Short mmCIF file of the C-alpha atoms (twelve columns), coordinates in Angstrom:
data_MODEL
# 
_entry.id   MODEL 
# 
loop_
_atom_site.group_PDB 
_atom_site.id 
_atom_site.type_symbol 
_atom_site.label_atom_id 
_atom_site.label_alt_id 
_atom_site.label_comp_id 
_atom_site.label_asym_id 
_atom_site.label_seq_id 
_atom_site.Cartn_x 
_atom_site.Cartn_y 
_atom_site.Cartn_z 
_atom_site.pdbx_PDB_model_num 
ATOM 1   C CA . MET A 1   7.225   3.328   32.594  1 
ATOM 2   C CA . LYS A 2   10.719  2.731   33.811  1 
ATOM 3   C CA . ASN A 3   13.316  5.497   32.744  1 
ATOM 4   C CA . ALA A 4   10.579  7.379   30.932  1 
ATOM 5   C CA . LEU A 5   11.895  10.815  29.801  1 
ATOM 6   C CA . SER A 6   10.557  14.179  28.775  1 
ATOM 7   C CA . PRO A 7   8.551   13.748  25.570  1 
ATOM 8   C CA . LEU A 8   9.645   14.669  22.188  1 
ATOM 9   C CA . ILE A 9   8.141   18.221  21.458  1 
ATOM 10  C CA . ASP A 10  9.035   20.111  18.126  1 
ATOM 11  C CA . ARG A 11  9.637   23.738  17.881  1 
ATOM 12  C CA . PHE A 12  5.939   24.506  17.297  1 
ATOM 13  C CA . GLY A 13  4.777   22.714  20.290  1 
ATOM 14  C CA . ARG A 14  3.529   19.312  18.654  1 
ATOM 15  C CA . LYS A 15  4.224   16.139  20.605  1 
ATOM 16  C CA . ILE A 16  5.704   13.421  18.589  1 
ATOM 17  C CA . GLU A 17  3.719   10.388  19.718  1 
ATOM 18  C CA . TYR A 18  3.278   8.629   16.434  1 
ATOM 19  C CA . LEU A 19  6.068   6.898   14.414  1 
ATOM 20  C CA . ARG A 20  5.621   5.213   11.029  1 
ATOM 21  C CA . LEU A 21  8.346   2.352   10.683  1 
ATOM 22  C CA . SER A 22  9.200   0.991   7.128   1 
ATOM 23  C CA . VAL A 23  10.546  -2.511  7.245   1 
ATOM 24  C CA . THR A 24  11.090  -2.765  3.645   1 
ATOM 25  C CA . ASP A 25  11.063  -0.718  0.568   1 
ATOM 26  C CA . ARG A 26  10.118  -3.697  -1.679  1 
ATOM 27  C CA . CYS A 27  6.596   -4.315  -3.016  1 
ATOM 28  C CA . ASP A 28  4.944   -7.097  -4.898  1 
ATOM 29  C CA . LEU A 29  2.623   -4.301  -6.302  1 
ATOM 30  C CA . ARG A 30  3.482   -1.379  -8.406  1 
ATOM 31  C CA . CYS A 31  0.655   1.109   -7.757  1 
ATOM 32  C CA . SER A 32  0.900   3.981   -10.240 1 
ATOM 33  C CA . TYR A 33  1.158   6.805   -7.329  1 
ATOM 34  C CA . CYS A 34  3.699   4.998   -5.203  1 
ATOM 35  C CA . LEU A 35  6.232   3.093   -7.361  1 
ATOM 36  C CA . PRO A 36  7.481   3.098   -11.157 1 
ATOM 37  C CA . LYS A 37  6.978   -0.202  -12.622 1 
ATOM 38  C CA . SER A 38  10.544  -0.235  -13.871 1 
ATOM 39  C CA . PHE A 39  12.103  1.083   -10.278 1 
ATOM 40  C CA . LYS A 40  14.976  -1.013  -9.421  1 
ATOM 41  C CA . GLY A 41  16.804  1.181   -7.051  1 
ATOM 42  C CA . TYR A 42  16.137  -0.712  -3.861  1 
ATOM 43  C CA . GLN A 43  18.111  -0.624  -0.561  1 
ATOM 44  C CA . GLU A 44  20.536  -3.593  -0.236  1 
ATOM 45  C CA . PRO A 45  19.218  -5.838  2.621   1 
ATOM 46  C CA . LYS A 46  22.825  -5.229  4.190   1 
ATOM 47  C CA . ASP A 47  21.672  -1.557  4.822   1 
ATOM 48  C CA . TRP A 48  18.142  -2.681  6.340   1 
ATOM 49  C CA . LEU A 49  17.963  -1.983  9.863   1 
ATOM 50  C CA . THR A 50  17.991  -5.306  11.652  1 
ATOM 51  C CA . PHE A 51  15.346  -6.462  14.249  1 
ATOM 52  C CA . ASP A 52  17.372  -5.792  17.010  1 
ATOM 53  C CA . GLU A 53  18.358  -2.261  15.851  1 
ATOM 54  C CA . ILE A 54  14.474  -1.595  15.245  1 
ATOM 55  C CA . GLU A 55  13.611  -2.929  18.703  1 
ATOM 56  C CA . ARG A 56  16.487  -0.659  20.239  1 
ATOM 57  C CA . VAL A 57  15.289  2.558   18.325  1 
ATOM 58  C CA . ILE A 58  11.520  2.048   18.915  1 
ATOM 59  C CA . GLY A 59  12.190  1.425   22.554  1 
ATOM 60  C CA . LEU A 60  14.016  4.756   22.919  1 
ATOM 61  C CA . PHE A 61  11.374  6.431   21.082  1 
ATOM 62  C CA . ALA A 62  8.744   4.917   23.677  1 
ATOM 63  C CA . ARG A 63  11.030  6.359   26.468  1 
ATOM 64  C CA . LEU A 64  10.515  9.624   24.912  1 
ATOM 65  C CA . GLY A 65  6.467   9.530   24.709  1 
ATOM 66  C CA . THR A 66  5.976   8.044   21.357  1 
ATOM 67  C CA . SER A 67  3.308   5.290   22.018  1 
ATOM 68  C CA . ARG A 68  2.125   4.564   18.559  1 
ATOM 69  C CA . VAL A 69  3.752   2.555   16.006  1 
ATOM 70  C CA . ARG A 70  2.844   1.657   12.551  1 
ATOM 71  C CA . LEU A 71  4.722   -0.991  10.568  1 
ATOM 72  C CA . THR A 72  4.877   0.034   6.712   1 
ATOM 73  C CA . GLY A 73  6.714   -0.627  3.682   1 
ATOM 74  C CA . GLY A 74  6.769   -0.962  0.652   1 
ATOM 75  C CA . GLU A 75  5.012   -4.095  1.558   1 
ATOM 76  C CA . PRO A 76  5.623   -4.789  5.119   1 
ATOM 77  C CA . LEU A 77  4.490   -8.301  4.948   1 
ATOM 78  C CA . LEU A 78  7.700   -9.003  2.401   1 
ATOM 79  C CA . ARG A 79  9.905   -8.448  5.391   1 
ATOM 80  C CA . ARG A 80  10.830  -12.427 6.563   1 
ATOM 81  C CA . ASN A 81  9.503   -13.274 10.110  1 
ATOM 82  C CA . LEU A 82  7.687   -9.793  10.443  1 
ATOM 83  C CA . PRO A 83  5.259   -11.373 12.916  1 
ATOM 84  C CA . ALA A 84  8.404   -12.078 15.251  1 
ATOM 85  C CA . LEU A 85  9.460   -8.358  14.912  1 
ATOM 86  C CA . ALA A 86  6.097   -7.136  15.901  1 
ATOM 87  C CA . ALA A 87  5.734   -9.401  19.075  1 
ATOM 88  C CA . ARG A 88  9.030   -7.873  20.133  1 
ATOM 89  C CA . LEU A 89  7.765   -4.250  19.506  1 
ATOM 90  C CA . SER A 90  4.243   -4.886  20.905  1 
ATOM 91  C CA . VAL A 91  5.479   -5.707  24.468  1 
ATOM 92  C CA . LEU A 92  7.834   -2.853  24.644  1 
ATOM 93  C CA . PRO A 93  7.139   -0.469  27.743  1 
ATOM 94  C CA . GLY A 94  5.102   2.564   26.444  1 
ATOM 95  C CA . ILE A 95  3.904   1.283   23.246  1 
ATOM 96  C CA . THR A 96  0.349   1.138   23.551  1 
ATOM 97  C CA . ASP A 97  -0.854  0.802   19.784  1 
ATOM 98  C CA . LEU A 98  0.898   -1.584  17.206  1 
ATOM 99  C CA . SER A 99  -0.779  -1.323  13.858  1 
ATOM 100 C CA . LEU A 100 0.085   -2.303  10.312  1 
ATOM 101 C CA . SER A 101 -0.496  -0.913  6.548   1 
ATOM 102 C CA . THR A 102 -0.436  -3.462  4.009   1 
ATOM 103 C CA . ASN A 103 -1.853  -3.985  0.340   1 
ATOM 104 C CA . GLY A 104 -3.324  -7.124  1.474   1 
ATOM 105 C CA . THR A 105 -2.112  -9.614  -0.822  1 
ATOM 106 C CA . GLN A 106 0.305   -11.635 1.857   1 
ATOM 107 C CA . LEU A 107 -2.430  -11.378 4.598   1 
ATOM 108 C CA . PRO A 108 -3.664  -14.959 4.037   1 
ATOM 109 C CA . LYS A 109 -0.444  -16.305 5.223   1 
ATOM 110 C CA . HIS A 110 0.338   -13.958 8.065   1 
ATOM 111 C CA . ALA A 111 -3.063  -12.524 9.539   1 
ATOM 112 C CA . GLN A 112 -3.317  -15.089 12.333  1 
ATOM 113 C CA . ALA A 113 0.482   -14.713 13.381  1 
ATOM 114 C CA . LEU A 114 0.362   -10.775 13.162  1 
ATOM 115 C CA . ARG A 115 -2.695  -10.988 15.486  1 
ATOM 116 C CA . ALA A 116 -1.145  -13.293 18.168  1 
ATOM 117 C CA . ALA A 117 2.041   -10.966 17.859  1 
ATOM 118 C CA . GLY A 118 0.171   -8.201  19.175  1 
ATOM 119 C CA . VAL A 119 -1.029  -6.130  16.040  1 
ATOM 120 C CA . ARG A 120 -4.445  -4.901  16.657  1 
ATOM 121 C CA . ARG A 121 -5.404  -2.719  13.823  1 
ATOM 122 C CA . LEU A 122 -4.754  -2.957  9.872   1 
ATOM 123 C CA . ASN A 123 -5.187  -0.485  7.056   1 
ATOM 124 C CA . ILE A 124 -5.347  -2.209  3.756   1 
ATOM 125 C CA . SER A 125 -5.166  -0.526  0.533   1 
ATOM 126 C CA . LEU A 126 -7.848  -1.193  -1.798  1 
ATOM 127 C CA . ASP A 127 -8.404  1.637   -4.727  1 
ATOM 128 C CA . THR A 128 -11.005 0.008   -6.804  1 
ATOM 129 C CA . LEU A 129 -13.436 -2.938  -7.007  1 
ATOM 130 C CA . SER A 130 -13.043 -3.115  -10.936 1 
ATOM 131 C CA . ARG A 131 -10.539 -5.805  -11.907 1 
ATOM 132 C CA . GLU A 132 -9.601  -3.507  -15.101 1 
ATOM 133 C CA . CYS A 133 -8.737  -0.709  -12.914 1 
ATOM 134 C CA . MET A 134 -6.957  -2.953  -10.368 1 
ATOM 135 C CA . THR A 135 -4.749  -3.973  -13.151 1 
ATOM 136 C CA . GLN A 136 -4.192  -0.156  -14.276 1 
ATOM 137 C CA . ILE A 137 -3.353  0.908   -10.797 1 
ATOM 138 C CA . THR A 138 -1.269  -1.842  -9.274  1 
ATOM 139 C CA . GLY A 139 0.002   -3.543  -12.445 1 
ATOM 140 C CA . ARG A 140 -1.638  -6.819  -12.155 1 
ATOM 141 C CA . ASP A 141 -5.167  -8.035  -11.511 1 
ATOM 142 C CA . SER A 142 -4.619  -8.583  -7.712  1 
ATOM 143 C CA . LEU A 143 -8.350  -8.181  -6.931  1 
ATOM 144 C CA . ASP A 144 -8.694  -11.840 -5.779  1 
ATOM 145 C CA . ASP A 145 -5.453  -11.688 -3.689  1 
ATOM 146 C CA . VAL A 146 -6.830  -8.615  -1.910  1 
ATOM 147 C CA . MET A 147 -10.306 -10.052 -1.287  1 
ATOM 148 C CA . ALA A 148 -8.548  -13.162 0.191   1 
ATOM 149 C CA . GLY A 149 -6.475  -10.996 2.506   1 
ATOM 150 C CA . LEU A 150 -9.493  -9.051  3.542   1 
ATOM 151 C CA . ALA A 151 -11.266 -12.334 4.574   1 
ATOM 152 C CA . ALA A 152 -8.319  -13.757 6.224   1 
ATOM 153 C CA . ALA A 153 -7.830  -10.454 8.345   1 
ATOM 154 C CA . GLN A 154 -11.579 -10.742 9.571   1 
ATOM 155 C CA . GLU A 155 -11.282 -14.420 10.109  1 
ATOM 156 C CA . ALA A 156 -8.203  -13.392 12.482  1 
ATOM 157 C CA . GLY A 157 -10.220 -11.140 14.553  1 
ATOM 158 C CA . PHE A 158 -8.796  -7.717  13.354  1 
ATOM 159 C CA . SER A 159 -11.388 -4.974  13.885  1 
ATOM 160 C CA . PRO A 160 -11.771 -2.204  13.021  1 
ATOM 161 C CA . ILE A 161 -10.207 -2.750  9.383   1 
ATOM 162 C CA . LYS A 162 -9.690  0.327   7.497   1 
ATOM 163 C CA . LEU A 163 -9.715  0.291   3.730   1 
ATOM 164 C CA . ASN A 164 -7.452  3.078   2.291   1 
ATOM 165 C CA . MET A 165 -8.722  4.220   -1.030  1 
ATOM 166 C CA . VAL A 166 -6.293  7.042   -2.983  1 
ATOM 167 C CA . VAL A 167 -8.871  9.006   -4.894  1 
ATOM 168 C CA . MET A 168 -7.473  9.851   -8.312  1 
ATOM 169 C CA . PRO A 169 -9.272  11.703  -11.202 1 
ATOM 170 C CA . ALA A 170 -10.191 9.934   -14.296 1 
ATOM 171 C CA . VAL A 171 -9.025  6.807   -12.597 1 
ATOM 172 C CA . ASN A 172 -11.165 5.781   -9.540  1 
ATOM 173 C CA . ALA A 173 -13.011 8.731   -8.517  1 
ATOM 174 C CA . GLY A 174 -16.298 7.420   -10.102 1 
ATOM 175 C CA . GLU A 175 -16.110 4.382   -7.623  1 
ATOM 176 C CA . VAL A 176 -16.172 5.942   -4.396  1 
ATOM 177 C CA . GLU A 177 -19.885 5.608   -3.856  1 
ATOM 178 C CA . ALA A 178 -19.503 1.848   -4.720  1 
ATOM 179 C CA . MET A 179 -16.608 1.606   -2.607  1 
ATOM 180 C CA . THR A 180 -18.713 3.167   0.285   1 
ATOM 181 C CA . GLU A 181 -21.327 0.783   0.025   1 
ATOM 182 C CA . PHE A 182 -18.982 -2.147  -0.091  1 
ATOM 183 C CA . CYS A 183 -17.641 -1.121  3.117   1 
ATOM 184 C CA . ILE A 184 -20.759 -0.613  4.789   1 
ATOM 185 C CA . GLU A 185 -22.128 -4.044  3.933   1 
ATOM 186 C CA . ARG A 186 -18.921 -5.780  4.777   1 
ATOM 187 C CA . GLY A 187 -18.273 -3.830  8.065   1 
ATOM 188 C CA . PHE A 188 -14.994 -1.999  7.089   1 
ATOM 189 C CA . ILE A 189 -14.146 1.564   7.561   1 
ATOM 190 C CA . LEU A 190 -13.510 3.409   4.663   1 
ATOM 191 C CA . ARG A 191 -10.635 6.210   4.354   1 
ATOM 192 C CA . LEU A 192 -10.529 8.399   1.320   1 
ATOM 193 C CA . ILE A 193 -7.139  9.926   0.754   1 
ATOM 194 C CA . GLU A 194 -5.959  12.644  -1.675  1 
ATOM 195 C CA . THR A 195 -2.979  11.936  -4.016  1 
ATOM 196 C CA . MET A 196 0.208   13.575  -2.592  1 
ATOM 197 C CA . PRO A 197 2.748   14.975  -5.049  1 
ATOM 198 C CA . VAL A 198 5.615   12.516  -3.616  1 
ATOM 199 C CA . GLY A 199 8.051   11.496  -6.492  1 
ATOM 200 C CA . ALA A 200 7.131   11.808  -10.251 1 
ATOM 201 C CA . THR A 201 4.534   8.745   -9.670  1 
ATOM 202 C CA . GLY A 202 2.483   10.954  -7.062  1 
ATOM 203 C CA . LEU A 203 2.736   13.792  -9.295  1 
ATOM 204 C CA . ALA A 204 1.610   12.190  -12.200 1 
ATOM 205 C CA . ALA A 205 -1.386  10.350  -10.314 1 
ATOM 206 C CA . GLY A 206 -3.325  13.823  -10.304 1 
ATOM 207 C CA . TYR A 207 -5.254  15.234  -7.558  1 
ATOM 208 C CA . ALA A 208 -9.037  15.089  -6.539  1 
ATOM 209 C CA . PRO A 209 -9.945  17.486  -3.721  1 
ATOM 210 C CA . LEU A 210 -12.250 15.355  -1.485  1 
ATOM 211 C CA . GLY A 211 -14.510 18.172  -0.475  1 
ATOM 212 C CA . PRO A 212 -16.907 18.054  -3.305  1 
ATOM 213 C CA . ILE A 213 -16.983 13.935  -2.886  1 
ATOM 214 C CA . VAL A 214 -17.669 14.223  0.486   1 
ATOM 215 C CA . ASP A 215 -20.677 16.556  0.045   1 
ATOM 216 C CA . GLU A 216 -22.120 13.915  -2.284  1 
ATOM 217 C CA . LEU A 217 -21.490 10.988  0.150   1 
ATOM 218 C CA . ARG A 218 -23.056 13.178  2.901   1 
ATOM 219 C CA . ALA A 219 -26.176 13.376  0.869   1 
ATOM 220 C CA . ARG A 220 -26.218 10.117  -0.347  1 
ATOM 221 C CA . PHE A 221 -25.423 7.854   2.668   1 
ATOM 222 C CA . ASN A 222 -27.071 10.608  5.460   1 
ATOM 223 C CA . LEU A 223 -23.284 11.007  6.903   1 
ATOM 224 C CA . ILE A 224 -22.957 13.163  10.175  1 
ATOM 225 C CA . PRO A 225 -19.680 13.849  12.029  1 
ATOM 226 C CA . GLU A 226 -18.009 11.041  13.941  1 
ATOM 227 C CA . ILE A 227 -17.095 12.208  17.468  1 
ATOM 228 C CA . LYS A 228 -14.968 9.407   18.498  1 
ATOM 229 C CA . GLN A 229 -11.051 9.381   17.582  1 
ATOM 230 C CA . LEU A 230 -10.448 6.312   15.579  1 
ATOM 231 C CA . GLY A 231 -6.771  5.863   15.400  1 
ATOM 232 C CA . GLY A 232 -3.711  8.416   15.868  1 
ATOM 233 C CA . GLY A 233 -3.466  9.741   12.115  1 
ATOM 234 C CA . PRO A 234 -5.061  12.807  10.717  1 
ATOM 235 C CA . ALA A 235 -8.259  11.466  9.290   1 
ATOM 236 C CA . ARG A 236 -11.420 13.072  9.929   1 
ATOM 237 C CA . TYR A 237 -14.400 10.710  10.401  1 
ATOM 238 C CA . TRP A 238 -18.116 10.697  9.382   1 
ATOM 239 C CA . ARG A 239 -20.501 7.873   10.159  1 
ATOM 240 C CA . THR A 240 -24.065 6.986   8.840   1 
ATOM 241 C CA . ALA A 241 -26.906 7.660   10.775  1 
ATOM 242 C CA . ASP A 242 -27.741 4.366   11.680  1 
ATOM 243 C CA . GLY A 243 -24.080 3.732   12.835  1 
ATOM 244 C CA . ARG A 244 -23.404 0.861   10.128  1 
ATOM 245 C CA . GLY A 245 -20.750 2.644   8.073   1 
ATOM 246 C CA . GLN A 246 -17.756 4.917   8.770   1 
ATOM 247 C CA . ILE A 247 -15.803 7.010   6.371   1 
ATOM 248 C CA . GLY A 248 -12.465 8.740   7.095   1 
ATOM 249 C CA . VAL A 249 -11.085 11.465  4.845   1 
ATOM 250 C CA . ILE A 250 -7.412  12.514  4.757   1 
ATOM 251 C CA . THR A 251 -6.934  15.993  3.004   1 
ATOM 252 C CA . PRO A 252 -3.085  16.826  2.781   1 
ATOM 253 C CA . ILE A 253 -3.402  19.182  -0.156  1 
ATOM 254 C CA . SER A 254 -7.103  20.524  0.103   1 
ATOM 255 C CA . GLN A 255 -7.089  20.993  3.956   1 
ATOM 256 C CA . HIS A 256 -3.687  20.266  5.583   1 
ATOM 257 C CA . PHE A 257 -3.300  19.105  9.063   1 
ATOM 258 C CA . CYS A 258 0.402   20.179  9.507   1 
ATOM 259 C CA . ALA A 259 -0.424  22.186  12.622  1 
ATOM 260 C CA . THR A 260 -1.103  18.875  14.488  1 
ATOM 261 C CA . CYS A 261 1.114   16.438  13.009  1 
ATOM 262 C CA . ASN A 262 2.292   14.241  15.541  1 
ATOM 263 C CA . ARG A 263 4.312   11.725  13.475  1 
ATOM 264 C CA . VAL A 264 7.610   11.136  11.755  1 
ATOM 265 C CA . ARG A 265 8.629   8.319   9.721   1 
ATOM 266 C CA . LEU A 266 11.602  5.794   9.905   1 
ATOM 267 C CA . SER A 267 12.820  4.342   6.606   1 
ATOM 268 C CA . VAL A 268 14.046  0.678   6.320   1 
ATOM 269 C CA . ASP A 269 17.636  2.133   6.075   1 
ATOM 270 C CA . GLY A 270 17.503  3.980   9.453   1 
ATOM 271 C CA . THR A 271 16.652  7.461   7.728   1 
ATOM 272 C CA . LEU A 272 14.459  9.279   10.107  1 
ATOM 273 C CA . TYR A 273 12.264  11.675  7.956   1 
ATOM 274 C CA . LEU A 274 10.677  14.576  9.679   1 
ATOM 275 C CA . CYS A 275 8.004   15.339  7.276   1 
ATOM 276 C CA . LEU A 276 6.817   13.482  4.502   1 
ATOM 277 C CA . GLY A 277 6.820   16.705  2.215   1 
ATOM 278 C CA . GLN A 278 10.044  18.403  2.980   1 
ATOM 279 C CA . GLU A 279 13.788  16.880  2.807   1 
ATOM 280 C CA . GLU A 280 14.854  17.299  6.450   1 
ATOM 281 C CA . LYS A 281 16.151  13.813  7.737   1 
ATOM 282 C CA . VAL A 282 18.573  12.292  10.109  1 
ATOM 283 C CA . GLU A 283 20.735  9.163   9.625   1 
ATOM 284 C CA . LEU A 284 20.482  6.849   12.523  1 
ATOM 285 C CA . ARG A 285 22.100  3.673   11.166  1 
ATOM 286 C CA . PRO A 286 25.696  5.191   11.272  1 
ATOM 287 C CA . LEU A 287 24.976  5.701   15.096  1 
ATOM 288 C CA . LEU A 288 23.487  2.405   15.622  1 
ATOM 289 C CA . ARG A 289 26.305  0.550   13.845  1 
ATOM 290 C CA . GLY A 290 29.169  2.719   15.210  1 
ATOM 291 C CA . GLY A 291 28.557  1.893   19.100  1 
ATOM 292 C CA . ALA A 292 26.492  4.979   20.021  1 
ATOM 293 C CA . SER A 293 25.155  4.763   23.509  1 
ATOM 294 C CA . ASP A 294 21.424  5.158   24.285  1 
ATOM 295 C CA . ASP A 295 22.227  8.769   25.606  1 
ATOM 296 C CA . GLU A 296 23.876  9.753   22.178  1 
ATOM 297 C CA . LEU A 297 20.826  8.144   20.239  1 
ATOM 298 C CA . ILE A 298 18.502  10.061  22.479  1 
ATOM 299 C CA . ALA A 299 20.473  13.043  21.930  1 
ATOM 300 C CA . ALA A 300 20.008  12.616  18.296  1 
ATOM 301 C CA . LEU A 301 16.392  12.070  18.156  1 
ATOM 302 C CA . ARG A 302 15.808  15.163  20.252  1 
ATOM 303 C CA . GLY A 303 18.116  17.115  17.688  1 
ATOM 304 C CA . ALA A 304 16.177  15.597  14.693  1 
ATOM 305 C CA . ILE A 305 12.758  16.585  15.928  1 
ATOM 306 C CA . GLU A 306 14.325  20.168  16.209  1 
ATOM 307 C CA . LEU A 307 14.354  20.045  12.387  1 
ATOM 308 C CA . LYS A 308 10.889  19.171  11.971  1 
ATOM 309 C CA . PRO A 309 9.590   21.801  9.790   1 
ATOM 310 C CA . GLU A 310 6.316   23.777  10.330  1 
ATOM 311 C CA . ARG A 311 4.425   22.375  7.331   1 
ATOM 312 C CA . HIS A 312 4.769   20.676  3.972   1 
ATOM 313 C CA . GLU A 313 4.675   22.745  0.505   1 
ATOM 314 C CA . PHE A 314 2.487   20.396  -1.828  1 
ATOM 315 C CA . ARG A 315 0.575   23.026  -3.142  1 
ATOM 316 C CA . GLU A 316 3.490   25.844  -3.430  1 
ATOM 317 C CA . ALA A 317 6.196   23.324  -4.470  1 
ATOM 318 C CA . PRO A 318 4.632   19.846  -5.961  1 
ATOM 319 C CA . THR A 319 7.793   19.082  -7.502  1 
ATOM 320 C CA . LYS A 320 10.045  19.440  -4.605  1 
ATOM 321 C CA . ILE A 321 9.849   15.870  -3.463  1 
ATOM 322 C CA . VAL A 322 11.721  13.364  -5.771  1 
ATOM 323 C CA . ARG A 323 12.038  10.335  -3.854  1 
ATOM 324 C CA . PHE A 324 9.195   7.937   -4.120  1 
ATOM 325 C CA . MET A 325 6.679   7.153   -1.266  1 
ATOM 326 C CA . SER A 326 7.947   3.545   -1.111  1 
ATOM 327 C CA . GLN A 327 11.407  4.894   -0.208  1 
ATOM 328 C CA . THR A 328 10.083  6.959   2.618   1 
ATOM 329 C CA . GLY A 329 7.603   4.693   4.281   1 
ATOM 330 C CA . GLY A 330 3.963   4.742   3.497   1 
# 
């Protein structure tokens, strides 16, 4: 790659090769673990990074060895002309994997354009198959909208499609088996996620350790460990013996993966967060709008990575992070 530089490696020897890029903090749902139903503290559009600013930052990250970018929000598809941004990012030298996390409601309008723009993988949030539970979690009966989004994603040729299920006690923990069957039948990869205490909403959602749940699924569906790496994230995968179904497990609380953390998050306003569970951050927008050269920005990125903490403290200090998940970037 032209002008490639020595990679971003933090104080603990971890290579930073994965960037989660939030393009908006707005969402058309109000998932109970993510965003309060009455929340109004959104960033002003004038403070959002522009497409030109985003492309510049991602290009510099790519020169520093970051090859994976995931578009997130809020709900990223609420950002106007997002496929146009995706098209710009997907052709940047060094970017080998461009993916998107979404709640699925906007996919019928955008799935084909996203595919054409170079997005190859989708993670779609679906925490329940029950209309009543969907209303409880997201604030409205959005089940039909999400199902239409799943159909649009498959029609557009996305594969694999991963469904993210945040498992919450006394809310949807009893639906894991049904969701597993649904995903096996429809050809989706199910990813079970422990709730993280990010903001008051995440804390209030409660925490269900996934170990016992996975033990039950292993017995019920004859699961065996998956050897292949499926994406650049922290999930550990299992598959059915016949190969029809795959299940990923993300356990930031019961079995954290901080020692191999390879990611940072860039929020819509240009704040670079070094850890989802800590406060270390660097503001890039003032540099971008203050005339900083590429060399100055690269120095800022290297300095930021030096701040990346060794691990989060979700268990030791569960009330530490007061910002909401949508403000950080999913």
